[in-house]
Amino acid sequence: MTTGGILESTRVMWNFFFNKPADTRPAGKIPVHKISSEELLSAPNNTVFRIGHSTVLLKLQDAFWLTDPMFSDRASPVQWAGPQRFHQAPISIEELPPIKGVIISHDHYDHLDRDSIVKLAAKTEHFLVPAGVGDIITGWGVPAAKVRQLNWWQSAQVEEVRLVATPCSHFSGRGLFNKNQTLQNSWTILAPGFRVFFSGDSGYFQGFKRIGEQYGPFDLTLLEAGAYNVNWAGVHMMPEETVQAHMDLKGKRMLPIHNGTFDLSMHAWHEPFDRVLALARARSIDVAIPVMGEPLYSSAAAQDRPWWAAVDAVPALATGKFKPLATPLGRSPQGAGSEEI
């Protein structure tokens, strides 16, 4: 999934494992808003809570939905090695209310976490997954009757919410010898009065425009913005491409995900926030970058204050590398076939 041939791929992987800059992990403690069950139950419909990485909890039609649930300490096949969380989840699986549906984008370890799925199996009514991924999770003990596997452009109706499996530009595989044996999806989530797009992982491609034309405008786009690198641009978006995808989708508000929880690339941990915020403000795009666990209400102004600037401020000041923001902090203006389960 890298460019430049085997020698360049080897160099990139060597640097990834042995020559990472220190700032790919935060020096300070990332703030987390602890979510209570009472807060979830009293929240209005269309409230969104970012749990971390690509895990988002949505309240739709008085029910709760989870995208790519990742609650484990490490995004890895084992819990004694691999990328480790920067912060704890704002709520545990045990504290969550019953879940109407879990939405999975693809089978990579930072998106399809076995321990999380096993713990969620009993309290979740439906699992909406790409073709082939259902076989994985039923093998973990999820009842087959709860699982619906969808190919691109297929849809499923769960009470008043319609979910469409839409394309993306990525790849799948949980080992060295099973690449692309399961599908990878983005998802269009259509609730009454509230349209959400969830990108999963994807490079930038023309499919965003088609999805926007067919299902937009979206009230909220959950778009990948993190773990990018020029060497794997075909499968992960650079921040400029994330913003363009939001515009292609005719999004009204953007929530950048796939950042702030794991160290999966060579860029500074806070760089996705910095770049997406600057780009969004320059284009008058309503961007939300809430503290992990902080509720995002559909009717309220977006949270775009750069809370992350303080995380590394004290260590950076000690080394003389800290540079204050050049402009005052402010808010972005307001931007811009079905089966019954």
mmCIF file of C-alpha atoms in Angstrom:
data_model
loop_
_atom_site.group_PDB
_atom_site.id
_atom_site.type_symbol
_atom_site.label_atom_id
_atom_site.label_comp_id
_atom_site.label_asym_id
_atom_site.label_seq_id
_atom_site.Cartn_x
_atom_site.Cartn_y
_atom_site.Cartn_z
ATOM 1 C CA MET A 1 0.000 0.000 0.000
ATOM 2 C CA THR A 2 3.025 2.290 -0.384
ATOM 3 C CA THR A 3 4.490 3.953 -3.475
ATOM 4 C CA GLY A 4 7.999 3.721 -4.887
ATOM 5 C CA GLY A 5 8.600 -0.036 -5.063
ATOM 6 C CA ILE A 6 9.955 -2.537 -2.573
ATOM 7 C CA LEU A 7 13.042 -0.528 -1.590
ATOM 8 C CA GLU A 8 10.989 2.559 -0.792
ATOM 9 C CA SER A 9 8.432 0.435 1.066
ATOM 10 C CA THR A 10 11.212 -1.124 3.136
ATOM 11 C CA ARG A 11 12.647 2.302 3.949
ATOM 12 C CA VAL A 12 9.238 3.645 4.981
ATOM 13 C CA MET A 13 8.543 0.672 7.244
ATOM 14 C CA TRP A 14 12.023 0.852 8.806
ATOM 15 C CA ASN A 15 11.491 4.521 9.653
ATOM 16 C CA PHE A 16 7.972 3.782 10.914
ATOM 17 C CA PHE A 17 9.218 1.234 13.449
ATOM 18 C CA PHE A 18 12.654 2.610 14.360
ATOM 19 C CA ASN A 19 12.942 6.319 13.440
ATOM 20 C CA LYS A 20 9.694 7.910 14.563
ATOM 21 C CA PRO A 21 9.786 11.531 15.729
ATOM 22 C CA ALA A 22 9.028 12.003 19.419
ATOM 23 C CA ASP A 23 5.964 14.147 18.719
ATOM 24 C CA THR A 24 3.956 11.319 17.149
ATOM 25 C CA ARG A 25 2.743 10.769 20.742
ATOM 26 C CA PRO A 26 1.535 13.550 23.076
ATOM 27 C CA ALA A 27 3.933 14.725 25.764
ATOM 28 C CA GLY A 28 1.082 15.695 28.079
ATOM 29 C CA LYS A 29 -2.264 14.229 29.036
ATOM 30 C CA ILE A 30 -5.111 14.415 26.522
ATOM 31 C CA PRO A 31 -8.306 15.734 28.155
ATOM 32 C CA VAL A 32 -11.277 13.392 28.202
ATOM 33 C CA HIS A 33 -14.874 14.232 29.063
ATOM 34 C CA LYS A 34 -16.200 11.286 31.054
ATOM 35 C CA ILE A 35 -19.590 10.235 29.667
ATOM 36 C CA SER A 36 -22.259 8.997 32.068
ATOM 37 C CA SER A 37 -25.203 6.789 31.206
ATOM 38 C CA GLU A 38 -27.488 9.565 32.439
ATOM 39 C CA GLU A 39 -25.915 12.045 30.005
ATOM 40 C CA LEU A 40 -26.513 9.667 27.113
ATOM 41 C CA LEU A 41 -30.106 8.964 28.003
ATOM 42 C CA SER A 42 -30.954 12.653 28.461
ATOM 43 C CA ALA A 43 -29.157 13.822 25.292
ATOM 44 C CA PRO A 44 -31.405 14.939 22.423
ATOM 45 C CA ASN A 45 -31.570 12.947 19.241
ATOM 46 C CA ASN A 46 -28.772 13.557 16.729
ATOM 47 C CA THR A 47 -26.205 14.102 19.480
ATOM 48 C CA VAL A 48 -22.763 12.687 18.664
ATOM 49 C CA PHE A 49 -20.031 11.625 21.087
ATOM 50 C CA ARG A 50 -16.501 10.949 19.876
ATOM 51 C CA ILE A 51 -15.079 7.989 21.813
ATOM 52 C CA GLY A 52 -11.665 8.005 20.101
ATOM 53 C CA HIS A 53 -9.931 7.111 16.824
ATOM 54 C CA SER A 54 -12.827 6.191 14.463
ATOM 55 C CA THR A 55 -15.252 5.213 17.225
ATOM 56 C CA VAL A 56 -18.250 7.549 17.352
ATOM 57 C CA LEU A 57 -21.449 7.081 19.341
ATOM 58 C CA LEU A 58 -24.560 8.524 17.690
ATOM 59 C CA LYS A 59 -27.990 8.945 19.220
ATOM 60 C CA LEU A 60 -30.589 8.521 16.479
ATOM 61 C CA GLN A 61 -34.340 8.127 17.028
ATOM 62 C CA ASP A 62 -33.851 7.464 20.758
ATOM 63 C CA ALA A 63 -31.392 4.642 20.059
ATOM 64 C CA PHE A 64 -27.601 4.399 20.027
ATOM 65 C CA TRP A 65 -25.235 3.481 17.220
ATOM 66 C CA LEU A 66 -21.476 2.861 17.279
ATOM 67 C CA THR A 67 -19.002 3.164 14.422
ATOM 68 C CA ASP A 68 -15.879 0.957 14.398
ATOM 69 C CA PRO A 69 -15.886 0.274 18.152
ATOM 70 C CA MET A 70 -12.303 0.222 19.456
ATOM 71 C CA PHE A 71 -12.121 0.184 23.255
ATOM 72 C CA SER A 72 -8.956 -1.905 23.718
ATOM 73 C CA ASP A 73 -5.654 -0.484 24.920
ATOM 74 C CA ARG A 74 -3.760 -1.458 21.770
ATOM 75 C CA ALA A 75 -4.701 -1.565 18.073
ATOM 76 C CA SER A 76 -3.014 -4.894 17.571
ATOM 77 C CA PRO A 77 -3.647 -8.646 17.379
ATOM 78 C CA VAL A 78 -2.051 -8.854 20.851
ATOM 79 C CA GLN A 79 -2.337 -6.579 23.872
ATOM 80 C CA TRP A 80 1.329 -6.731 24.892
ATOM 81 C CA ALA A 81 2.631 -4.988 21.760
ATOM 82 C CA GLY A 82 1.463 -2.600 19.062
ATOM 83 C CA PRO A 83 0.108 0.976 18.958
ATOM 84 C CA GLN A 84 -1.143 1.993 22.406
ATOM 85 C CA ARG A 85 -3.913 4.457 23.207
ATOM 86 C CA PHE A 86 -3.060 8.035 24.150
ATOM 87 C CA HIS A 87 -6.157 8.248 26.373
ATOM 88 C CA GLN A 88 -8.790 6.055 27.952
ATOM 89 C CA ALA A 89 -12.221 5.750 26.363
ATOM 90 C CA PRO A 90 -14.708 8.300 27.792
ATOM 91 C CA ILE A 91 -17.078 5.442 28.658
ATOM 92 C CA SER A 92 -16.624 1.699 28.989
ATOM 93 C CA ILE A 93 -18.588 -0.886 27.056
ATOM 94 C CA GLU A 94 -20.148 -2.026 30.316
ATOM 95 C CA GLU A 95 -21.440 1.502 30.988
ATOM 96 C CA LEU A 96 -23.001 1.900 27.549
ATOM 97 C CA PRO A 97 -26.774 1.633 27.197
ATOM 98 C CA PRO A 98 -28.179 -0.983 24.798
ATOM 99 C CA ILE A 99 -26.833 -0.435 21.283
ATOM 100 C CA LYS A 100 -29.199 -0.506 18.333
ATOM 101 C CA GLY A 101 -26.441 -1.067 15.785
ATOM 102 C CA VAL A 102 -22.689 -1.388 15.342
ATOM 103 C CA ILE A 103 -21.373 -0.153 11.989
ATOM 104 C CA ILE A 104 -18.041 -1.586 10.789
ATOM 105 C CA SER A 105 -16.017 -0.089 7.925
ATOM 106 C CA HIS A 106 -13.336 -2.788 7.451
ATOM 107 C CA ASP A 107 -11.317 -5.462 9.200
ATOM 108 C CA HIS A 108 -8.081 -3.676 10.209
ATOM 109 C CA TYR A 109 -7.195 -3.994 13.881
ATOM 110 C CA ASP A 110 -7.773 -0.327 14.677
ATOM 111 C CA HIS A 111 -11.332 -0.623 13.313
ATOM 112 C CA LEU A 112 -12.376 -4.214 13.993
ATOM 113 C CA ASP A 113 -11.325 -5.043 17.543
ATOM 114 C CA ARG A 114 -12.166 -8.563 18.664
ATOM 115 C CA ASP A 115 -12.423 -7.843 22.387
ATOM 116 C CA SER A 116 -14.736 -4.883 21.801
ATOM 117 C CA ILE A 117 -16.992 -6.853 19.447
ATOM 118 C CA VAL A 118 -17.218 -9.812 21.832
ATOM 119 C CA LYS A 119 -18.168 -7.528 24.723
ATOM 120 C CA LEU A 120 -20.737 -5.680 22.596
ATOM 121 C CA ALA A 121 -22.359 -8.805 21.169
ATOM 122 C CA ALA A 122 -24.891 -9.297 23.952
ATOM 123 C CA LYS A 123 -26.026 -5.660 24.165
ATOM 124 C CA THR A 124 -26.181 -4.914 20.418
ATOM 125 C CA GLU A 125 -29.191 -5.664 18.213
ATOM 126 C CA HIS A 126 -27.586 -5.340 14.772
ATOM 127 C CA PHE A 127 -24.131 -5.469 13.223
ATOM 128 C CA LEU A 128 -23.855 -3.780 9.809
ATOM 129 C CA VAL A 129 -20.616 -4.899 8.154
ATOM 130 C CA PRO A 130 -18.897 -5.142 4.753
ATOM 131 C CA ALA A 131 -19.166 -8.387 2.823
ATOM 132 C CA GLY A 132 -16.910 -11.012 4.378
ATOM 133 C CA VAL A 133 -16.497 -9.254 7.727
ATOM 134 C CA GLY A 134 -19.627 -10.941 9.033
ATOM 135 C CA ASP A 135 -17.883 -14.290 8.763
ATOM 136 C CA ILE A 136 -15.133 -12.975 11.037
ATOM 137 C CA ILE A 137 -17.401 -11.724 13.796
ATOM 138 C CA THR A 138 -19.745 -14.728 13.741
ATOM 139 C CA GLY A 139 -16.592 -16.776 14.245
ATOM 140 C CA TRP A 140 -16.070 -14.746 17.429
ATOM 141 C CA GLY A 141 -19.524 -15.687 18.691
ATOM 142 C CA VAL A 142 -21.775 -12.903 17.395
ATOM 143 C CA PRO A 143 -25.106 -14.571 16.496
ATOM 144 C CA ALA A 144 -25.515 -14.746 12.721
ATOM 145 C CA ALA A 145 -29.091 -13.462 13.026
ATOM 146 C CA LYS A 146 -27.701 -10.110 14.228
ATOM 147 C CA VAL A 147 -25.299 -9.682 11.309
ATOM 148 C CA ARG A 148 -26.032 -8.097 7.937
ATOM 149 C CA GLN A 149 -23.221 -8.077 5.347
ATOM 150 C CA LEU A 150 -23.535 -5.463 2.603
ATOM 151 C CA ASN A 151 -21.782 -4.856 -0.689
ATOM 152 C CA TRP A 152 -21.389 -1.347 -2.106
ATOM 153 C CA TRP A 153 -24.694 0.419 -2.788
ATOM 154 C CA GLN A 154 -26.739 -2.160 -0.903
ATOM 155 C CA SER A 155 -28.830 -0.820 1.967
ATOM 156 C CA ALA A 156 -30.568 -2.013 5.089
ATOM 157 C CA GLN A 157 -33.420 -0.499 7.064
ATOM 158 C CA VAL A 158 -33.389 -0.669 10.854
ATOM 159 C CA GLU A 159 -36.684 0.809 12.020
ATOM 160 C CA GLU A 160 -36.507 4.486 10.945
ATOM 161 C CA VAL A 161 -32.800 4.514 10.076
ATOM 162 C CA ARG A 162 -31.547 3.521 6.628
ATOM 163 C CA LEU A 163 -27.908 2.514 6.167
ATOM 164 C CA VAL A 164 -26.236 2.397 2.770
ATOM 165 C CA ALA A 165 -22.895 0.680 2.199
ATOM 166 C CA THR A 166 -21.012 3.145 0.016
ATOM 167 C CA PRO A 167 -17.585 2.883 -1.662
ATOM 168 C CA CYS A 168 -14.194 3.932 -0.348
ATOM 169 C CA SER A 169 -10.580 3.685 -1.521
ATOM 170 C CA HIS A 170 -8.805 1.432 0.956
ATOM 171 C CA PHE A 171 -7.845 -2.222 1.488
ATOM 172 C CA SER A 172 -8.477 -5.005 3.994
ATOM 173 C CA GLY A 173 -6.638 -7.848 5.677
ATOM 174 C CA ARG A 174 -5.717 -8.914 9.201
ATOM 175 C CA GLY A 175 -2.543 -10.794 8.277
ATOM 176 C CA LEU A 176 0.214 -11.158 5.698
ATOM 177 C CA PHE A 177 -1.635 -13.617 3.510
ATOM 178 C CA ASN A 178 -5.279 -12.524 3.442
ATOM 179 C CA LYS A 179 -5.209 -9.127 1.727
ATOM 180 C CA ASN A 180 -8.525 -7.915 0.314
ATOM 181 C CA GLN A 181 -10.482 -11.061 1.058
ATOM 182 C CA THR A 182 -13.166 -8.942 2.709
ATOM 183 C CA LEU A 183 -14.759 -5.718 1.506
ATOM 184 C CA GLN A 184 -14.177 -2.242 2.936
ATOM 185 C CA ASN A 185 -17.026 0.272 3.100
ATOM 186 C CA SER A 186 -17.864 3.826 3.859
ATOM 187 C CA TRP A 187 -21.404 4.278 5.201
ATOM 188 C CA THR A 188 -24.276 6.632 4.555
ATOM 189 C CA ILE A 189 -26.564 6.843 7.588
ATOM 190 C CA LEU A 190 -29.998 8.310 6.919
ATOM 191 C CA ALA A 191 -32.138 9.098 9.948
ATOM 192 C CA PRO A 192 -35.243 11.308 9.787
ATOM 193 C CA GLY A 193 -33.969 14.886 9.634
ATOM 194 C CA PHE A 194 -30.302 13.923 10.071
ATOM 195 C CA ARG A 195 -27.905 12.608 7.407
ATOM 196 C CA VAL A 196 -24.465 11.328 8.391
ATOM 197 C CA PHE A 197 -21.556 10.126 6.271
ATOM 198 C CA PHE A 198 -18.932 7.861 7.853
ATOM 199 C CA SER A 199 -15.813 7.440 5.712
ATOM 200 C CA GLY A 200 -14.080 4.608 7.527
ATOM 201 C CA ASP A 201 -10.591 4.643 6.010
ATOM 202 C CA SER A 202 -10.143 5.959 2.480
ATOM 203 C CA GLY A 203 -7.862 7.744 0.131
ATOM 204 C CA TYR A 204 -9.394 10.626 -1.786
ATOM 205 C CA PHE A 205 -11.353 9.489 -4.864
ATOM 206 C CA GLN A 206 -14.149 10.627 -7.119
ATOM 207 C CA GLY A 207 -16.639 8.420 -5.295
ATOM 208 C CA PHE A 208 -17.165 11.162 -2.711
ATOM 209 C CA LYS A 209 -18.772 13.331 -5.372
ATOM 210 C CA ARG A 210 -21.092 10.536 -6.460
ATOM 211 C CA ILE A 211 -22.131 9.845 -2.865
ATOM 212 C CA GLY A 212 -22.711 13.551 -2.308
ATOM 213 C CA GLU A 213 -24.825 13.811 -5.433
ATOM 214 C CA GLN A 214 -26.879 10.744 -4.532
ATOM 215 C CA TYR A 215 -27.327 11.189 -0.782
ATOM 216 C CA GLY A 216 -26.174 14.696 0.150
ATOM 217 C CA PRO A 217 -26.258 17.206 1.552
ATOM 218 C CA PHE A 218 -25.025 15.640 4.780
ATOM 219 C CA ASP A 219 -25.677 17.272 8.126
ATOM 220 C CA LEU A 220 -22.480 15.701 9.477
ATOM 221 C CA THR A 221 -19.472 14.069 7.837
ATOM 222 C CA LEU A 222 -17.242 11.775 9.912
ATOM 223 C CA LEU A 223 -14.109 11.911 7.787
ATOM 224 C CA GLU A 224 -10.719 10.296 8.152
ATOM 225 C CA ALA A 225 -7.995 12.848 8.921
ATOM 226 C CA GLY A 226 -4.976 11.179 10.457
ATOM 227 C CA ALA A 227 -2.379 8.423 9.984
ATOM 228 C CA TYR A 228 -1.661 9.879 6.539
ATOM 229 C CA ASN A 229 1.610 9.870 4.627
ATOM 230 C CA VAL A 230 2.536 10.744 1.048
ATOM 231 C CA ASN A 231 3.717 7.151 0.608
ATOM 232 C CA TRP A 232 0.232 5.748 1.131
ATOM 233 C CA ALA A 233 -1.892 8.552 -0.282
ATOM 234 C CA GLY A 234 -4.039 6.106 -2.241
ATOM 235 C CA VAL A 235 -5.538 4.635 0.921
ATOM 236 C CA HIS A 236 -5.439 7.541 3.408
ATOM 237 C CA MET A 237 -6.347 11.183 2.830
ATOM 238 C CA MET A 238 -4.093 14.145 3.442
ATOM 239 C CA PRO A 239 -5.878 16.953 5.377
ATOM 240 C CA GLU A 240 -6.455 18.984 2.210
ATOM 241 C CA GLU A 241 -8.181 15.954 0.690
ATOM 242 C CA THR A 242 -10.313 15.434 3.788
ATOM 243 C CA VAL A 243 -11.640 18.972 3.449
ATOM 244 C CA GLN A 244 -12.231 18.470 -0.278
ATOM 245 C CA ALA A 245 -14.110 15.223 0.420
ATOM 246 C CA HIS A 246 -16.364 17.112 2.837
ATOM 247 C CA MET A 247 -17.108 19.643 0.123
ATOM 248 C CA ASP A 248 -17.725 16.871 -2.445
ATOM 249 C CA LEU A 249 -20.189 15.276 -0.044
ATOM 250 C CA LYS A 250 -22.014 18.597 0.348
ATOM 251 C CA GLY A 251 -21.389 18.410 4.062
ATOM 252 C CA LYS A 252 -22.690 21.035 6.463
ATOM 253 C CA ARG A 253 -20.480 20.133 9.430
ATOM 254 C CA MET A 254 -17.291 18.060 9.512
ATOM 255 C CA LEU A 255 -15.970 15.948 12.372
ATOM 256 C CA PRO A 256 -12.414 14.740 11.570
ATOM 257 C CA ILE A 257 -11.736 11.247 12.946
ATOM 258 C CA HIS A 258 -8.930 8.632 12.817
ATOM 259 C CA ASN A 259 -6.690 10.856 14.921
ATOM 260 C CA GLY A 260 -5.814 11.729 18.511
ATOM 261 C CA THR A 261 -5.860 8.158 19.896
ATOM 262 C CA PHE A 262 -3.160 6.007 18.259
ATOM 263 C CA ASP A 263 0.298 6.582 16.780
ATOM 264 C CA LEU A 264 -0.091 5.174 13.259
ATOM 265 C CA SER A 265 2.088 7.406 11.070
ATOM 266 C CA MET A 266 5.073 9.785 11.107
ATOM 267 C CA HIS A 267 3.290 13.118 11.607
ATOM 268 C CA ALA A 268 2.913 14.899 14.944
ATOM 269 C CA TRP A 269 -0.093 13.589 16.857
ATOM 270 C CA HIS A 270 -1.783 17.024 16.779
ATOM 271 C CA GLU A 271 -0.958 17.874 13.148
ATOM 272 C CA PRO A 272 -4.281 16.602 11.716
ATOM 273 C CA PHE A 273 -6.179 18.913 14.076
ATOM 274 C CA ASP A 274 -3.977 21.899 13.223
ATOM 275 C CA ARG A 275 -4.172 21.445 9.469
ATOM 276 C CA VAL A 276 -7.857 20.575 9.208
ATOM 277 C CA LEU A 277 -8.840 23.480 11.464
ATOM 278 C CA ALA A 278 -6.777 25.976 9.457
ATOM 279 C CA LEU A 279 -8.143 24.679 6.150
ATOM 280 C CA ALA A 280 -11.733 24.669 7.389
ATOM 281 C CA ARG A 281 -11.521 28.207 8.751
ATOM 282 C CA ALA A 282 -9.996 29.436 5.482
ATOM 283 C CA ARG A 283 -12.976 27.973 3.600
ATOM 284 C CA SER A 284 -15.653 28.953 6.150
ATOM 285 C CA ILE A 285 -16.410 25.280 6.822
ATOM 286 C CA ASP A 286 -18.130 24.380 10.075
ATOM 287 C CA VAL A 287 -15.691 21.960 11.712
ATOM 288 C CA ALA A 288 -16.143 20.216 15.057
ATOM 289 C CA ILE A 289 -13.117 18.985 16.994
ATOM 290 C CA PRO A 290 -14.552 18.287 20.445
ATOM 291 C CA VAL A 291 -12.657 16.908 23.409
ATOM 292 C CA MET A 292 -13.003 13.122 23.463
ATOM 293 C CA GLY A 293 -16.386 12.324 24.981
ATOM 294 C CA GLU A 294 -17.719 15.878 24.749
ATOM 295 C CA PRO A 295 -21.257 15.900 23.309
ATOM 296 C CA LEU A 296 -21.704 17.457 19.891
ATOM 297 C CA TYR A 297 -25.255 18.735 19.513
ATOM 298 C CA SER A 298 -26.652 19.104 16.018
ATOM 299 C CA SER A 299 -28.300 22.439 16.836
ATOM 300 C CA ALA A 300 -25.323 24.032 18.637
ATOM 301 C CA ALA A 301 -22.279 25.867 17.353
ATOM 302 C CA ALA A 302 -19.429 23.542 16.445
ATOM 303 C CA GLN A 303 -16.600 22.988 18.914
ATOM 304 C CA ASP A 304 -13.493 24.195 17.096
ATOM 305 C CA ARG A 305 -11.400 25.541 19.976
ATOM 306 C CA PRO A 306 -7.872 24.054 19.767
ATOM 307 C CA TRP A 307 -7.877 22.209 23.113
ATOM 308 C CA TRP A 308 -4.914 20.135 21.911
ATOM 309 C CA ALA A 309 -2.561 23.152 21.946
ATOM 310 C CA ALA A 310 -2.260 22.925 25.741
ATOM 311 C CA VAL A 311 -1.438 19.202 25.832
ATOM 312 C CA ASP A 312 2.208 19.649 24.831
ATOM 313 C CA ALA A 313 2.539 23.316 25.882
ATOM 314 C CA VAL A 314 4.473 22.821 29.131
ATOM 315 C CA PRO A 315 7.022 20.304 27.814
ATOM 316 C CA ALA A 316 7.456 22.357 24.653
ATOM 317 C CA LEU A 317 8.015 25.579 26.590
ATOM 318 C CA ALA A 318 10.740 23.853 28.577
ATOM 319 C CA THR A 319 12.619 22.992 25.399
ATOM 320 C CA GLY A 320 11.992 26.360 23.745
ATOM 321 C CA LYS A 321 10.084 24.795 20.837
ATOM 322 C CA PHE A 322 6.592 26.011 21.684
ATOM 323 C CA LYS A 323 5.117 28.617 19.360
ATOM 324 C CA PRO A 324 1.852 30.312 20.349
ATOM 325 C CA LEU A 325 -0.944 30.544 17.800
ATOM 326 C CA ALA A 326 -0.526 33.547 15.537
ATOM 327 C CA THR A 327 -4.234 34.391 15.438
ATOM 328 C CA PRO A 328 -6.893 34.710 18.150
ATOM 329 C CA LEU A 329 -9.104 31.729 18.733
ATOM 330 C CA GLY A 330 -12.572 31.962 17.275
ATOM 331 C CA ARG A 331 -15.381 29.853 15.925
ATOM 332 C CA SER A 332 -15.827 28.853 12.328
ATOM 333 C CA PRO A 333 -18.961 30.228 10.679
ATOM 334 C CA GLN A 334 -21.717 27.844 9.688
ATOM 335 C CA GLY A 335 -20.700 26.144 6.439
ATOM 336 C CA ALA A 336 -21.736 24.834 4.245
ATOM 337 C CA GLY A 337 -32.852 -0.793 -3.069
ATOM 338 C CA SER A 338 -33.625 -1.457 0.713
ATOM 339 C CA GLU A 339 -34.078 -4.421 3.031
ATOM 340 C CA GLU A 340 -35.898 -4.525 6.368
ATOM 341 C CA ILE A 341 -33.927 -6.031 9.262
#
